[in-house]
PDB file of C-alpha atoms and ligand atoms in Angstrom:
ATOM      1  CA  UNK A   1       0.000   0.000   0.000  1.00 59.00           C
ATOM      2  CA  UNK A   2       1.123   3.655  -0.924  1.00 65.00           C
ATOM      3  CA  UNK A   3       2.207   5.167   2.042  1.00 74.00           C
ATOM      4  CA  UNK A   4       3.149   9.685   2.269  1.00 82.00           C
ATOM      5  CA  UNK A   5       4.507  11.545   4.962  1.00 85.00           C
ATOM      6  CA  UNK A   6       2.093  13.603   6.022  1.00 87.00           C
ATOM      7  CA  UNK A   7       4.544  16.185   7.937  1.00 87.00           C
ATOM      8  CA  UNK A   8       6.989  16.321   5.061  1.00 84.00           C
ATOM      9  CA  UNK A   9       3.869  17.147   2.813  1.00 67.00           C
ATOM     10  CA  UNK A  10       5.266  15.167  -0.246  1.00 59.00           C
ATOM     11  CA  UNK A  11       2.915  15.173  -2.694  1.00 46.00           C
ATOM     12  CA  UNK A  12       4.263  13.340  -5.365  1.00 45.00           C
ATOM     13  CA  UNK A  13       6.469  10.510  -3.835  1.00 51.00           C
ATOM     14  CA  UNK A  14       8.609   8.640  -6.259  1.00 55.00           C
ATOM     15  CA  UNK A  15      10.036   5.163  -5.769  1.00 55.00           C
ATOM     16  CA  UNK A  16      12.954   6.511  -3.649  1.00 56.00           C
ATOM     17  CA  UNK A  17      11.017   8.761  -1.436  1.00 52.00           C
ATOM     18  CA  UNK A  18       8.842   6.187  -0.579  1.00 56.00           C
ATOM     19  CA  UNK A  19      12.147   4.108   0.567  1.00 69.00           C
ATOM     20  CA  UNK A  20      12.132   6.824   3.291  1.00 81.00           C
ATOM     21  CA  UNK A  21       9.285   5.451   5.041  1.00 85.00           C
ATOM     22  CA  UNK A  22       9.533   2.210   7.135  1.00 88.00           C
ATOM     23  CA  UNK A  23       7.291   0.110   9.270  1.00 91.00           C
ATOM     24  CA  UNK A  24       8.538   0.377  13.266  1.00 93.00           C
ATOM     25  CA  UNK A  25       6.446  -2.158  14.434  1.00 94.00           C
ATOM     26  CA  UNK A  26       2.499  -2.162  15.522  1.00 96.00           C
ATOM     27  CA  UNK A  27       0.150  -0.955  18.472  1.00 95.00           C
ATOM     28  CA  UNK A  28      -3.190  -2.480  19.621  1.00 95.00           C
ATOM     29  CA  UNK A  29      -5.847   0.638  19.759  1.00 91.00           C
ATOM     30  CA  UNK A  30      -7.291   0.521  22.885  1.00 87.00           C
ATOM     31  CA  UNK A  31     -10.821   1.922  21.637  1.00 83.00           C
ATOM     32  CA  UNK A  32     -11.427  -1.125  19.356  1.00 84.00           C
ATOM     33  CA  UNK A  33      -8.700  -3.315  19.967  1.00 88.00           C
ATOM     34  CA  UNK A  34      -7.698  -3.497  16.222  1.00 91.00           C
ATOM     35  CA  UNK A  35      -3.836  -3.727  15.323  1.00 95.00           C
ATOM     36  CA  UNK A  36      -2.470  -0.713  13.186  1.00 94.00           C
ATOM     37  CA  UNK A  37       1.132  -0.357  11.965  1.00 93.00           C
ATOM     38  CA  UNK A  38       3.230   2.013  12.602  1.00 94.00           C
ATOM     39  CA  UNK A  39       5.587   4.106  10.102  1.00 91.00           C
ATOM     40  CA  UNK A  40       8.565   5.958  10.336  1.00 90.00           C
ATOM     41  CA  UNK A  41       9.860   8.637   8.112  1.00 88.00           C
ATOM     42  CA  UNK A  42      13.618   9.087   7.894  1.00 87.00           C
ATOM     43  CA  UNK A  43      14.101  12.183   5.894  1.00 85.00           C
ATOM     44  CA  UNK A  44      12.054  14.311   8.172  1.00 88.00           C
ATOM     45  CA  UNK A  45      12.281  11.470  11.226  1.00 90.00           C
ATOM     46  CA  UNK A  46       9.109  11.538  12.568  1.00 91.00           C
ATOM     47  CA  UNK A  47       6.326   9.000  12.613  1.00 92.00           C
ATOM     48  CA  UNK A  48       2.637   8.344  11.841  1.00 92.00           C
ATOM     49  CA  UNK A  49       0.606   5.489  11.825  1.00 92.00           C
ATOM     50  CA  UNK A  50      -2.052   4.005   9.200  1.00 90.00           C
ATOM     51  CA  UNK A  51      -4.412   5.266  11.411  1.00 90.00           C
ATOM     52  CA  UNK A  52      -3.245   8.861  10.920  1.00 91.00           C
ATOM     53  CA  UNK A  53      -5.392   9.014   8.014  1.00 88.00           C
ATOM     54  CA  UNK A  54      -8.357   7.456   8.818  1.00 89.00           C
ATOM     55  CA  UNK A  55     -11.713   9.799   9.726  1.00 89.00           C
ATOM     56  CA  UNK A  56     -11.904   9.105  13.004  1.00 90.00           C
ATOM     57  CA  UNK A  57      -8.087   9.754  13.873  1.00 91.00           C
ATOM     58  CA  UNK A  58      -7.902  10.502  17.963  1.00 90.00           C
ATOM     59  CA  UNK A  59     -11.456   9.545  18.530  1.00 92.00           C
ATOM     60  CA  UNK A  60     -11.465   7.161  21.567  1.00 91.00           C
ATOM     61  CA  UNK A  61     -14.850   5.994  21.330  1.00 92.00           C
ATOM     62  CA  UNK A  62     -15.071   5.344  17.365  1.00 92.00           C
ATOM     63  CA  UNK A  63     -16.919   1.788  17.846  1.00 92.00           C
ATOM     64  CA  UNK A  64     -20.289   4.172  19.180  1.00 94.00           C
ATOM     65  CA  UNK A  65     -20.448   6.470  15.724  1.00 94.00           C
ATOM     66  CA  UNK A  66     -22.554   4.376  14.298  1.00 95.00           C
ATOM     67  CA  UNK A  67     -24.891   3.909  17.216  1.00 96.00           C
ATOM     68  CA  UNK A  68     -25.035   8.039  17.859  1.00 96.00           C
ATOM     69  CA  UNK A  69     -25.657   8.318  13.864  1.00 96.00           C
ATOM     70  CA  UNK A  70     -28.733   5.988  13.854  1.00 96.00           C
ATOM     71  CA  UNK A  71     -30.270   7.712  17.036  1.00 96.00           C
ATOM     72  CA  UNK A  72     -29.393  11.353  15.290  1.00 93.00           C
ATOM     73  CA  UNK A  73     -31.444   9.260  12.478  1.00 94.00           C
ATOM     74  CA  UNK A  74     -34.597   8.609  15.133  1.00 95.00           C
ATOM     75  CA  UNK A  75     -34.867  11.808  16.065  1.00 93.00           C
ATOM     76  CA  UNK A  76     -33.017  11.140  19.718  1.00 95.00           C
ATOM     77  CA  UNK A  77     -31.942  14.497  21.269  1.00 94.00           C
ATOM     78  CA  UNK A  78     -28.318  14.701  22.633  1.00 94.00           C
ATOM     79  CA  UNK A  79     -28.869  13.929  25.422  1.00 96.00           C
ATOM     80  CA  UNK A  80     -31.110  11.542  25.060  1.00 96.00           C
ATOM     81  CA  UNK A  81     -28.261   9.781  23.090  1.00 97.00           C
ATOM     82  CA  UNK A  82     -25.929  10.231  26.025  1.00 97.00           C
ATOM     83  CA  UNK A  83     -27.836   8.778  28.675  1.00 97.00           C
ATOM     84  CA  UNK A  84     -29.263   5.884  26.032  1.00 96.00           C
ATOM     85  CA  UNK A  85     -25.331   5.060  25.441  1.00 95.00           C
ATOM     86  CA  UNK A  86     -24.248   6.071  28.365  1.00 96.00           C
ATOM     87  CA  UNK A  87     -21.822   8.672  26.983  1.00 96.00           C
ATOM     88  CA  UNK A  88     -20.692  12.173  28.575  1.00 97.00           C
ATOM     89  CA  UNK A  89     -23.224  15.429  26.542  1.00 96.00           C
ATOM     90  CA  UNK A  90     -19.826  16.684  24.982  1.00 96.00           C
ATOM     91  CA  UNK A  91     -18.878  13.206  23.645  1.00 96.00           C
ATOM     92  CA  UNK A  92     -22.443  13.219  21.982  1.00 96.00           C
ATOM     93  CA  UNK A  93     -21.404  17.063  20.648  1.00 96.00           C
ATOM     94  CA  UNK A  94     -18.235  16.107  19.237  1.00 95.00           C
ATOM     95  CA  UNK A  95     -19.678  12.857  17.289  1.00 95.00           C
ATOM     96  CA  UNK A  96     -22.364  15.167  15.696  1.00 95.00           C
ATOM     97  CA  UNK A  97     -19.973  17.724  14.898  1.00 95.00           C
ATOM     98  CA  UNK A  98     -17.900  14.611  13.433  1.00 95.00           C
ATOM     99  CA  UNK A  99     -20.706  13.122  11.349  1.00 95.00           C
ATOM    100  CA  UNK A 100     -21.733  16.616  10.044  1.00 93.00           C
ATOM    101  CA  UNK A 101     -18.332  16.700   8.418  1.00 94.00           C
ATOM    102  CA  UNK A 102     -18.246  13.250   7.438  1.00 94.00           C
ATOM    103  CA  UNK A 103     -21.788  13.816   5.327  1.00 92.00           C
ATOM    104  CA  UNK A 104     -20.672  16.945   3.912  1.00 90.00           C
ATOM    105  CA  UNK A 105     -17.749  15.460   2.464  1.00 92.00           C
ATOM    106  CA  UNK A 106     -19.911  12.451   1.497  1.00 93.00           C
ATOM    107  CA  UNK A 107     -22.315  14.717  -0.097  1.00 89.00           C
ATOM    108  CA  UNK A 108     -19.617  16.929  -2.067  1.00 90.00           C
ATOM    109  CA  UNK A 109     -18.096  13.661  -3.480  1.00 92.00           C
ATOM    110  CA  UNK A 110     -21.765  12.154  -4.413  1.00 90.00           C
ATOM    111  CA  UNK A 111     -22.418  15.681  -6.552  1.00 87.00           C
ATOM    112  CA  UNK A 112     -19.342  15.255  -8.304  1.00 90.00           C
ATOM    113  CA  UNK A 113     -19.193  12.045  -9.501  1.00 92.00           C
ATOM    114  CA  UNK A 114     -23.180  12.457 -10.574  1.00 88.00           C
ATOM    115  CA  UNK A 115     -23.722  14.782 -14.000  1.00 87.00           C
ATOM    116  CA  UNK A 116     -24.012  18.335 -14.078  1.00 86.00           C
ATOM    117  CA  UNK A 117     -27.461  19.978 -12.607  1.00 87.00           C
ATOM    118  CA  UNK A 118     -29.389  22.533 -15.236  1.00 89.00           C
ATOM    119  CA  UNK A 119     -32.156  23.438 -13.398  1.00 93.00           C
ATOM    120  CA  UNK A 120     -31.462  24.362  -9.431  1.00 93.00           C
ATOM    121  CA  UNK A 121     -34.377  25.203  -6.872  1.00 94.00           C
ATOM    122  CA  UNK A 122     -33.645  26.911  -3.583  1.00 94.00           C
ATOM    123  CA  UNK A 123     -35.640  26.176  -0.653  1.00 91.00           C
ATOM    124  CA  UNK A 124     -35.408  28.407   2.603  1.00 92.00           C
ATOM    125  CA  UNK A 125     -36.377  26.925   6.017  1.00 91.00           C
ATOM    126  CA  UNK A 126     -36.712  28.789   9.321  1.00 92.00           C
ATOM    127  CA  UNK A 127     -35.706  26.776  12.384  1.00 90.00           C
ATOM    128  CA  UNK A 128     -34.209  27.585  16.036  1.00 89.00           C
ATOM    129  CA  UNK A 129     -31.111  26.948  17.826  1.00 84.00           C
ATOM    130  CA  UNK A 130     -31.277  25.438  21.092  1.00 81.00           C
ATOM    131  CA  UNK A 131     -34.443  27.964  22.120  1.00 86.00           C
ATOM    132  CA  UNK A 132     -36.656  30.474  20.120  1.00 88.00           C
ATOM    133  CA  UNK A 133     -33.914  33.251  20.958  1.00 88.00           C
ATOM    134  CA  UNK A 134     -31.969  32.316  18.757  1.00 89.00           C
ATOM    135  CA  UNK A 135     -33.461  31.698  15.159  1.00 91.00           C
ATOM    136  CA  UNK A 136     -32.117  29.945  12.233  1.00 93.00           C
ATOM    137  CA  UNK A 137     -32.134  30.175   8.648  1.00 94.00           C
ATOM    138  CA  UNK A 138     -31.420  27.304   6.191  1.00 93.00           C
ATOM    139  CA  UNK A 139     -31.026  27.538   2.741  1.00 95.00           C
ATOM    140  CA  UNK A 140     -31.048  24.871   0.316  1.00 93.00           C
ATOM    141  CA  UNK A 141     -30.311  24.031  -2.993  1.00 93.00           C
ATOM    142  CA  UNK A 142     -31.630  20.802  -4.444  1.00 92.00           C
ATOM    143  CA  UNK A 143     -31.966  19.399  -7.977  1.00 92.00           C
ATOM    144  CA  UNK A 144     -35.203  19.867  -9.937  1.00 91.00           C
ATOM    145  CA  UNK A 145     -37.188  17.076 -10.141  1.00 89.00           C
ATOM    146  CA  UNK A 146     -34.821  14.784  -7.931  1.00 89.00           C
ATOM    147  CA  UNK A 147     -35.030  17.175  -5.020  1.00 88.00           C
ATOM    148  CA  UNK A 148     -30.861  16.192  -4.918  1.00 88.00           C
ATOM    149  CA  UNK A 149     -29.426  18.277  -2.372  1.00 88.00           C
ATOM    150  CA  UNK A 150     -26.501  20.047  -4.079  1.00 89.00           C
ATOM    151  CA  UNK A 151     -25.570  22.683  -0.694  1.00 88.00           C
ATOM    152  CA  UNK A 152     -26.721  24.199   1.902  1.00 88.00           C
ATOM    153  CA  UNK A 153     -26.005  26.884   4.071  1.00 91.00           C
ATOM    154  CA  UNK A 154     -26.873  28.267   7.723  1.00 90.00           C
ATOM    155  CA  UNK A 155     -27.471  32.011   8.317  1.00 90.00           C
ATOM    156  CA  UNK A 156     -27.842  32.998  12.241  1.00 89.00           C
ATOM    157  CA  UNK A 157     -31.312  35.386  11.995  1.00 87.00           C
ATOM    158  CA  UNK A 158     -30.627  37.303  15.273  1.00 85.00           C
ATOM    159  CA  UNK A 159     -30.222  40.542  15.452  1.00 82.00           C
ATOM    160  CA  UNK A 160     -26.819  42.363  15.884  1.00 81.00           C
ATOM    161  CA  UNK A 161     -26.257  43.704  19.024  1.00 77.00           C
ATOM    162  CA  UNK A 162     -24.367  47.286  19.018  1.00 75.00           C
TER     163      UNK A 162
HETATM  164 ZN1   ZN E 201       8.415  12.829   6.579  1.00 87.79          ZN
END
């Protein structure tokens, strides 16, 4: 498997670069128990691990994503979720925060592999944050006919404070 340093930030390795990078052994996780090897770089002599450039690098509780995605799915507030899978509120936070950047990725790399869109519709939606105080806007642009959702954005509707 291809393997770049990601702190020398070579972006085109050729066969002898990649000679610069050697396996140093393996670790057990201790989230999911799963082995992952270990690399070292010798031109800029520092190390990073197959893991490094996974999604859910540094995330110590990885094996509950997919349980906090299918309750986010339900309808389950946060912390609902938390006490339900007996996580901590900001644990909850950061795996929503997570997924949210997982399926925007997911979603730009679904609306470029499909063809290009010729008719666009937006579609404007007024929800809240948290409480009624403070009121959110959310624009979308979808497909016509397929109702595709191409983007979206957020616009905070409270007023500005002097
Ligand atoms: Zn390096």
């Amino acid at each position: 498997m291809l393997r770049i340093c990601p702190h020398c930030s070579n972006t085109t390795p050729n066969l002898s670069e990649l000679r610069h990078i050697v396996r140093v052994g393996r670790f057990r996780r201790k989230s999911d128990g799963q082995r992952v090897q270990r690399y070292h770089c010798t031109s800029c002599s520092r190390g990073f691990s197959s893991a490094t450039f996974n999604d859910c690098f540094r995330q110590n509780k990885r094996h509950f994503n997919h349980r906090v995605k299918m309750d986010f799915v339900e309808g389950v507030s946060m912390r609902g979720i938390a006490r339900k899978q007996n996580l901590h509120r900001t644990t909850v936070m950061r795996k929503l925060l997570h997924l949210g950047l997982k399926a925007k990725r997911n979603l730009k790399k679904t609306n470029e592999r499909l063809p290009k869109v010729s008719h666009v519709q937006f579609d404007d939606q007024e929800t809240c944050e948290q409480s009624k105080c403070k009121p959110l806007s959310i624009t979308l642009a979808v497909e016509h006919g397929t109702r595709r959702i191409l983007d979206l954005k957020f616009h905070n509707l409270r007023p500005k404070v002097p």
